[in-house]
Coordinates of C-alpha atoms in Angstrom, one line a residue:
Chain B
X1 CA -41.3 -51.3 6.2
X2 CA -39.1 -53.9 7.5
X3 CA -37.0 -51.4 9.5
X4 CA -39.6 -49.8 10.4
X5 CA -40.9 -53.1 12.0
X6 CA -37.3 -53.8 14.0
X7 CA -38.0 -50.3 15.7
X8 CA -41.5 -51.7 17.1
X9 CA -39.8 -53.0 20.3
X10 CA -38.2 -50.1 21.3
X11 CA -41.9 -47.7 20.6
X12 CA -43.8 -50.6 23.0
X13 CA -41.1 -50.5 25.5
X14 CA -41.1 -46.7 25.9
X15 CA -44.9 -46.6 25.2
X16 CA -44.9 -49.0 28.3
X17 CA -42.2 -47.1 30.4
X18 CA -44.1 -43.6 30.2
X19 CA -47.4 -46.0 31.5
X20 CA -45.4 -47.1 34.6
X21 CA -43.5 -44.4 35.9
X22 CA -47.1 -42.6 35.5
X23 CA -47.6 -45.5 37.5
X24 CA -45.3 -44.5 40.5
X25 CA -46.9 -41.0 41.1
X26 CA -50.3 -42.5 41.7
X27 CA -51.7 -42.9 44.9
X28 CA -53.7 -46.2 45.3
X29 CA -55.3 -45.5 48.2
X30 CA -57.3 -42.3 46.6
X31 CA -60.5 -43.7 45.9
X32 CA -63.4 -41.7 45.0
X33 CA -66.2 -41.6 47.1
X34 CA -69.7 -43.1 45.3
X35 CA -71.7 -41.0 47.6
X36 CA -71.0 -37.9 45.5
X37 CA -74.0 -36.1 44.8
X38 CA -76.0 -37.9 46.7
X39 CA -78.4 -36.8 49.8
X40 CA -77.2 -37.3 53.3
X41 CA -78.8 -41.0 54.4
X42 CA -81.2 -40.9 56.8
X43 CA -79.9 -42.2 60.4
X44 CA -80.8 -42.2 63.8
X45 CA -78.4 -42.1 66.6
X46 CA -77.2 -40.6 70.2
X47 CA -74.9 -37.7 70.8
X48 CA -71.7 -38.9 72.5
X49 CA -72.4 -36.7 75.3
X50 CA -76.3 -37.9 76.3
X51 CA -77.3 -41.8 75.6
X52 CA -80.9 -40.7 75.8
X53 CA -81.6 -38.4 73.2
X54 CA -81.8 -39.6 69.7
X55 CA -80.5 -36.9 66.3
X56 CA -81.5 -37.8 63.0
X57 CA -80.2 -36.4 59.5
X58 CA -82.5 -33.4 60.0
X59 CA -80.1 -32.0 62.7
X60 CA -77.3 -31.9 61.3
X61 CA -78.5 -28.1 60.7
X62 CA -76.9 -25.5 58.9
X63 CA -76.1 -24.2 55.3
X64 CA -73.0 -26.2 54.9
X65 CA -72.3 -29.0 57.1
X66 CA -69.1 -30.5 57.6
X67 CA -69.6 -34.0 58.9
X68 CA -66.0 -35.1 60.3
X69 CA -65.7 -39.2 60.7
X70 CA -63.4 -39.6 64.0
X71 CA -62.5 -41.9 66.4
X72 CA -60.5 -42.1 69.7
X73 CA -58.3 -45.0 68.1
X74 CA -57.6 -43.4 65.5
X75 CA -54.3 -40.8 65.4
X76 CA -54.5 -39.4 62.1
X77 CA -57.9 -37.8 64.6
X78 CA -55.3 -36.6 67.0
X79 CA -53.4 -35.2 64.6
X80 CA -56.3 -33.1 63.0
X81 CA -58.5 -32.4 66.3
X82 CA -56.6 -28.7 66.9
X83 CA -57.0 -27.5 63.4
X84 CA -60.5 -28.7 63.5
X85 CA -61.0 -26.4 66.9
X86 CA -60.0 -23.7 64.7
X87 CA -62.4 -24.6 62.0
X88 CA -65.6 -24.8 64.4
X89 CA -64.9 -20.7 65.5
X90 CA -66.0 -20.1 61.9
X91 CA -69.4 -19.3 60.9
X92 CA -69.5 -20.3 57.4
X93 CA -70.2 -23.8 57.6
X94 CA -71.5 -26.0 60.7
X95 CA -69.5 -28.9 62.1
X96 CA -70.8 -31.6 63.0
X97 CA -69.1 -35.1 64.5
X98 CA -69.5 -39.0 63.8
X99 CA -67.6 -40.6 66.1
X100 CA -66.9 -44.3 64.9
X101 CA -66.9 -48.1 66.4
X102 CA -65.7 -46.0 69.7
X103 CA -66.4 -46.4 73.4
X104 CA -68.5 -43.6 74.5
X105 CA -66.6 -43.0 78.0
X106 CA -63.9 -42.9 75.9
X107 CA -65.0 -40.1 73.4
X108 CA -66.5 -38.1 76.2
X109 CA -62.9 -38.3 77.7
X110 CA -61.5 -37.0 74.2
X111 CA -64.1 -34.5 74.0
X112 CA -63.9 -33.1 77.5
X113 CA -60.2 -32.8 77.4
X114 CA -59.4 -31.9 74.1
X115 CA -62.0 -29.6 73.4
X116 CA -64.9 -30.0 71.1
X117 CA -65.6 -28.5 67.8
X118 CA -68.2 -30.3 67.1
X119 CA -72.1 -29.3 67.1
X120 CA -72.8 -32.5 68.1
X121 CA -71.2 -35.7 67.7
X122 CA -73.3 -38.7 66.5
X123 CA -72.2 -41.8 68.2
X124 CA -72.3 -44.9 65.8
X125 CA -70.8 -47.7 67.6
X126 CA -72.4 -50.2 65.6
X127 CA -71.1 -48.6 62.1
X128 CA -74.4 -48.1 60.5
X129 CA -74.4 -44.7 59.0
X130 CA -70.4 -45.2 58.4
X131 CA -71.4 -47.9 56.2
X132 CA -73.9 -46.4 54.6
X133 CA -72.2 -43.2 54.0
X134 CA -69.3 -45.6 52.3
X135 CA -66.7 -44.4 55.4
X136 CA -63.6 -47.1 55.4
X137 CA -61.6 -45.1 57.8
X138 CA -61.0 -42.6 59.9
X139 CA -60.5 -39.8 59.5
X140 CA -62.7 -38.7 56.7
X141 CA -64.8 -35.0 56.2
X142 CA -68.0 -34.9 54.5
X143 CA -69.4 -31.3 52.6
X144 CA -72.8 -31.1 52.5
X145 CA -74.3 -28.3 51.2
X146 CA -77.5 -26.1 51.8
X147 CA -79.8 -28.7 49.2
X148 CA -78.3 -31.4 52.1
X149 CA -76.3 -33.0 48.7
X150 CA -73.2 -34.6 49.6
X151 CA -70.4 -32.2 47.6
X152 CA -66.9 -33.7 49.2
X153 CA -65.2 -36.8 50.9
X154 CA -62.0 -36.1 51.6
X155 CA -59.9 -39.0 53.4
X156 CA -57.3 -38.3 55.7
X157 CA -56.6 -35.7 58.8
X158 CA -57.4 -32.0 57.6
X159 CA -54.7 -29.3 58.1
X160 CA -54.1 -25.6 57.0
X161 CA -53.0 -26.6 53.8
X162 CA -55.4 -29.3 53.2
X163 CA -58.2 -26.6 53.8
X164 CA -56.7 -24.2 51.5
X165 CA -56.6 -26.8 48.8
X166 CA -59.7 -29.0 49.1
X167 CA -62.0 -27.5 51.3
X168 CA -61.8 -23.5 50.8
X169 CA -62.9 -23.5 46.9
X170 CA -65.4 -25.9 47.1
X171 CA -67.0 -24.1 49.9
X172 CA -66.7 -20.4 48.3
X173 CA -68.2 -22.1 44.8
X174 CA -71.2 -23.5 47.4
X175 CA -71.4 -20.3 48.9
X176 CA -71.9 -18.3 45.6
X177 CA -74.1 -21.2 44.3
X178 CA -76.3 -20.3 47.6
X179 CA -75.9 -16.5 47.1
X180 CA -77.8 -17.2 43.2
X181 CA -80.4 -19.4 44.8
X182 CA -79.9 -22.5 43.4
Chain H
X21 CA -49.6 -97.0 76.1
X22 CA -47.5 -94.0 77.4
X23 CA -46.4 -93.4 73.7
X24 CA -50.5 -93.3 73.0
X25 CA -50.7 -91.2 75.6
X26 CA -48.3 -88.6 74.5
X27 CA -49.7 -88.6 71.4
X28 CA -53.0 -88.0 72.2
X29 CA -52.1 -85.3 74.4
X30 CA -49.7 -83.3 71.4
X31 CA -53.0 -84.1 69.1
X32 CA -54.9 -82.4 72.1
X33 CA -53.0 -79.5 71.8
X34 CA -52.3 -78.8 68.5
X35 CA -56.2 -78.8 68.1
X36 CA -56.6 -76.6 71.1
X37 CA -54.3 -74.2 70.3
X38 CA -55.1 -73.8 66.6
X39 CA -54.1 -70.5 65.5
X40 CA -56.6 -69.4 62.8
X41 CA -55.9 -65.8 61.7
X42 CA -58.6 -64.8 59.6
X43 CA -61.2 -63.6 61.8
X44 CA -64.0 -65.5 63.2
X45 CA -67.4 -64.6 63.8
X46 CA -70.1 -67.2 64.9
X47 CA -73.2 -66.2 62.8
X48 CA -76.2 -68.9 62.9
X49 CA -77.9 -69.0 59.5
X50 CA -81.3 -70.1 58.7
X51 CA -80.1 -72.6 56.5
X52 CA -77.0 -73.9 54.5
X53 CA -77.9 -71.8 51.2
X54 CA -77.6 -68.6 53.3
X55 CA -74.4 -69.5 54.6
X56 CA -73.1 -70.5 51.2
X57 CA -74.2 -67.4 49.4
X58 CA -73.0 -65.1 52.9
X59 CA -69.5 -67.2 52.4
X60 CA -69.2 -67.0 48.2
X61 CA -70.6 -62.8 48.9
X62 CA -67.7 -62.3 51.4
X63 CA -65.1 -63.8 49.1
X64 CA -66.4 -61.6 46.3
X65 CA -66.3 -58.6 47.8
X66 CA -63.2 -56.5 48.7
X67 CA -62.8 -54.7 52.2
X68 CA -62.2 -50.8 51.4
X69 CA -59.6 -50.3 54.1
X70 CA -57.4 -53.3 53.3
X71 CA -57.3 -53.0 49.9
X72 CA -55.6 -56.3 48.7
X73 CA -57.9 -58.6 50.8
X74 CA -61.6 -60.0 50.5
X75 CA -64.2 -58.9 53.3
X76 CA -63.4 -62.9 54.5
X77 CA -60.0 -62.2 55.2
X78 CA -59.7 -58.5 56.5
X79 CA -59.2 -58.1 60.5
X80 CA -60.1 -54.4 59.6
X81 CA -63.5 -53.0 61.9
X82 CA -64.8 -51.5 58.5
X83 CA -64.8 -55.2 57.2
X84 CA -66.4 -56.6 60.3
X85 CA -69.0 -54.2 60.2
X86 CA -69.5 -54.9 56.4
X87 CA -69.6 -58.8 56.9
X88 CA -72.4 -58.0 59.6
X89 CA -74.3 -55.9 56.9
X90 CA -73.9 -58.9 54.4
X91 CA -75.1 -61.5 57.0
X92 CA -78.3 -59.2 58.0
X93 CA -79.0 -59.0 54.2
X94 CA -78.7 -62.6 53.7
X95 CA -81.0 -63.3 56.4
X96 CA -82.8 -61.1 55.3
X97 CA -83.5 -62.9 52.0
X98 CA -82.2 -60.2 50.1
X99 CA -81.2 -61.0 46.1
X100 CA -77.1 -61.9 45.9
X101 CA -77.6 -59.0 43.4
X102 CA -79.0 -56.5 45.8
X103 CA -76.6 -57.2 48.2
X104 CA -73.9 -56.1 45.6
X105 CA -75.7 -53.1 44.8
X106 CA -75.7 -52.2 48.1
X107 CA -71.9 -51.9 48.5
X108 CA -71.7 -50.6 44.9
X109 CA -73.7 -47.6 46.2
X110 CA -71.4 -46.6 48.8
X111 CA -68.2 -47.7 47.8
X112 CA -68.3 -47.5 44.1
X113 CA -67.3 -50.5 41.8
X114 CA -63.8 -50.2 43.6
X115 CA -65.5 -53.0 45.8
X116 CA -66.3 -56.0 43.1
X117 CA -63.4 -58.4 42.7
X118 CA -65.3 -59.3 39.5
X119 CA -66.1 -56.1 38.2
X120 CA -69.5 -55.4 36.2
X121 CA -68.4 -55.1 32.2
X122 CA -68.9 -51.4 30.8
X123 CA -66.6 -48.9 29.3
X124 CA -64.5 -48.4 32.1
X125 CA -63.8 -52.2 32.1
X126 CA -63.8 -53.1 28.6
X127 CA -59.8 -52.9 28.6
X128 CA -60.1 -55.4 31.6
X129 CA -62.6 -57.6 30.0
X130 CA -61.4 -58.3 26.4
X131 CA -57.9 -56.9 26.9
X132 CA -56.7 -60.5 26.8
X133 CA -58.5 -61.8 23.8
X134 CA -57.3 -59.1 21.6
X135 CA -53.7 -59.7 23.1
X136 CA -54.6 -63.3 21.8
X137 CA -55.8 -62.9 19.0
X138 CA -52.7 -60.1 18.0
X139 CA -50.4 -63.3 18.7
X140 CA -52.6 -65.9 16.6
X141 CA -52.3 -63.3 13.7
X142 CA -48.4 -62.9 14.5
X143 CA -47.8 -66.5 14.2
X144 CA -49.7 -66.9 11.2
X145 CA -48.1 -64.4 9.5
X146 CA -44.5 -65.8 10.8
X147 CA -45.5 -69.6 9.5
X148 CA -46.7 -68.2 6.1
X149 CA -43.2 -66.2 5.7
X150 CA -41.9 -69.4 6.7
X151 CA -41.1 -71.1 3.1
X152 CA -39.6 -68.3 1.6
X153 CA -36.8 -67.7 4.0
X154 CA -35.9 -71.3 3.4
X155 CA -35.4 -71.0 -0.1
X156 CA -32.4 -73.0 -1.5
X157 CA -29.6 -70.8 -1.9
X158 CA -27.6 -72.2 -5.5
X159 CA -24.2 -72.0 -5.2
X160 CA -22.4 -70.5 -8.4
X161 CA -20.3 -72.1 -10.6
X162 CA -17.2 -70.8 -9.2
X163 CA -17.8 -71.5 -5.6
X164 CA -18.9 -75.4 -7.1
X165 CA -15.6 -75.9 -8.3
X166 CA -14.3 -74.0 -5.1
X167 CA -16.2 -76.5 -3.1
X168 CA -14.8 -79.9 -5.5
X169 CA -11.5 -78.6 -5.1
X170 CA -11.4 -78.6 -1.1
X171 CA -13.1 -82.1 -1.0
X172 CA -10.9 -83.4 -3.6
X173 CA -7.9 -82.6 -1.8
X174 CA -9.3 -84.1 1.4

């Protein structure tokens, strides 16, 4: 029993050692999103490109909607704006824009040279549907599917591998759930 | 009176140019209650983006925006409670500095009183053990004389 008991240091220590270098390979900043499962909230706001007409959440039509959190501040948007050209040619899902705490010259300049993918962008200077759709930065994608549930948040710019891997199952399993009618 | 002078003028400017970096907004409260709870509510609660600082201290625009949404709801009378709810909703319990106890947190919670209480049970257990290793140890008959003889020739 005794030497049993002098071996007890050594088991915490590597019991503790596995714990941390688990430790390293985690990624802090990966933070699930509490608005998983939940419907779209309701909102109210202008298109970047006309200050006089007003969309709500019953616009945002489509089957799936992707609902891409973007700003012109922000590079990670840069970054993703040509793949998400690409993703607007398909016709499997809808993709919308919600253009954050910008200027709206500003992301009518972005839009008009870079291209737009987007449907419509929702301009939410103010930050009230970011904040109430638990957005901390940008960019961040929304999946919502055809029930207008909120499946996905993924944080971070979107790129052909990103799709493959986050995106592309979760939108066939959405699909096929559509296809049964639930 | 020059030397006053001066030092008026250094007190002048070191209150002039103050440099304050946590970020300032001038809200007007209705009274001192709501600005107490709005200022204990923004040291509670943690800014998404900046994940090692308080809504209070983040620069960050998500944690200006979220400081707005808490000064709208404490004008708005709303319960200290509700308010927490709200952010719970959207940003999960990541957001509590003091998180809610439940099975997730019970580690968190009582972690250190078990720790505790494993080292009040380890130290018992030592003090009791205590007498016995201090038994005296009788020397035998042969190392007695052993002993006499060494002093005795001293």
């Amino acid at each position: 029993m005794s030497k049993l008991i002098r071996f007890l240091p050594l088991v915490l220590f590597i019991a503790l050692g596995v714990v941390l270098y688990r430790g390293l390979f985690l990624n802090p900043q990966a933070m699930p999103s509490a608005m998983i499962g939940k419907k779209l909230p309701a909102f109210s706001l202008t298109p970047v490109k006309d200050a006089n007409v007003t969309f709500t959440e019953k616009d945002l039509k489509g089957d799936i909607v992707l609902l891409n959190v973007w700003g012109t501040w922000c590079p990670s948007c840069r970054f993703e704006h040509p793949y998400l050209l690409d993703l607007a040619k398909s016709n499997r899902f809808s993709l919308y824009g919600l253009n954050y705490d910008d200027e709206r010259e500003l992301a009518q300049e972005w839009l008009d040279k870079l291209g737009d993918p987007y449907v419509f962008s929702a301009f939410d200077d103010t930050g009230k549907l970011t904040v109430n759709l638990g957005v901390f930065a940008a960019p961040e994608t929304f999946v919502i599917d055809h029930n207008g549930i909120i499946r996905k948040r993924y944080a971070g710019p979107i790129d052909a591998r990103i799709w493959q891997k986050e995106f592309e199952p979760l939108i066939a399993t959405i699909e096929a759930e559509k296809r049964k009618g639930t | 009176m020059l030397f006053i002078r001066v030092c008026l003028l250094t007190l002048a400017s070191l209150t002039m140019f103050n440099v304050n970096a946590s970020p300032v907004e001038t809200y007007v409260f209705k009274d001192d209650v709501s600005q107490k709870r709005y200022q204990s509510l923004v040291k509670e609660l943690r800014c998404p983006k900046c994940q090692n600082q308080n809504l209070a201290d983040s620069n960050s625009q998500i944690a200006v925006d979220l400081r707005q949404e808490v000064y709208e709801m404490v004008e708005l009378g709303k319960a200290d409670s509700e308010i927490v709810n709200f952010m719970v909703e959207r940003y999960g319990e990541f957001v509590l500095y003091r998180p809610k106890v439940s099975s997730l947190t019970y580690v968190l919670w009582f972690g250190p009183v078990v720790f505790l209480l494993i080292g009040v049970v380890i130290v018992i257990v030592m003090l009791r053990r205590k007498p016995k290793a201090q038994e005296k140890q009788e020397l035998s008959t042969e190392q007695q004389d052993k002993l006499n003889q060494i002093l005795k020739d001293k």
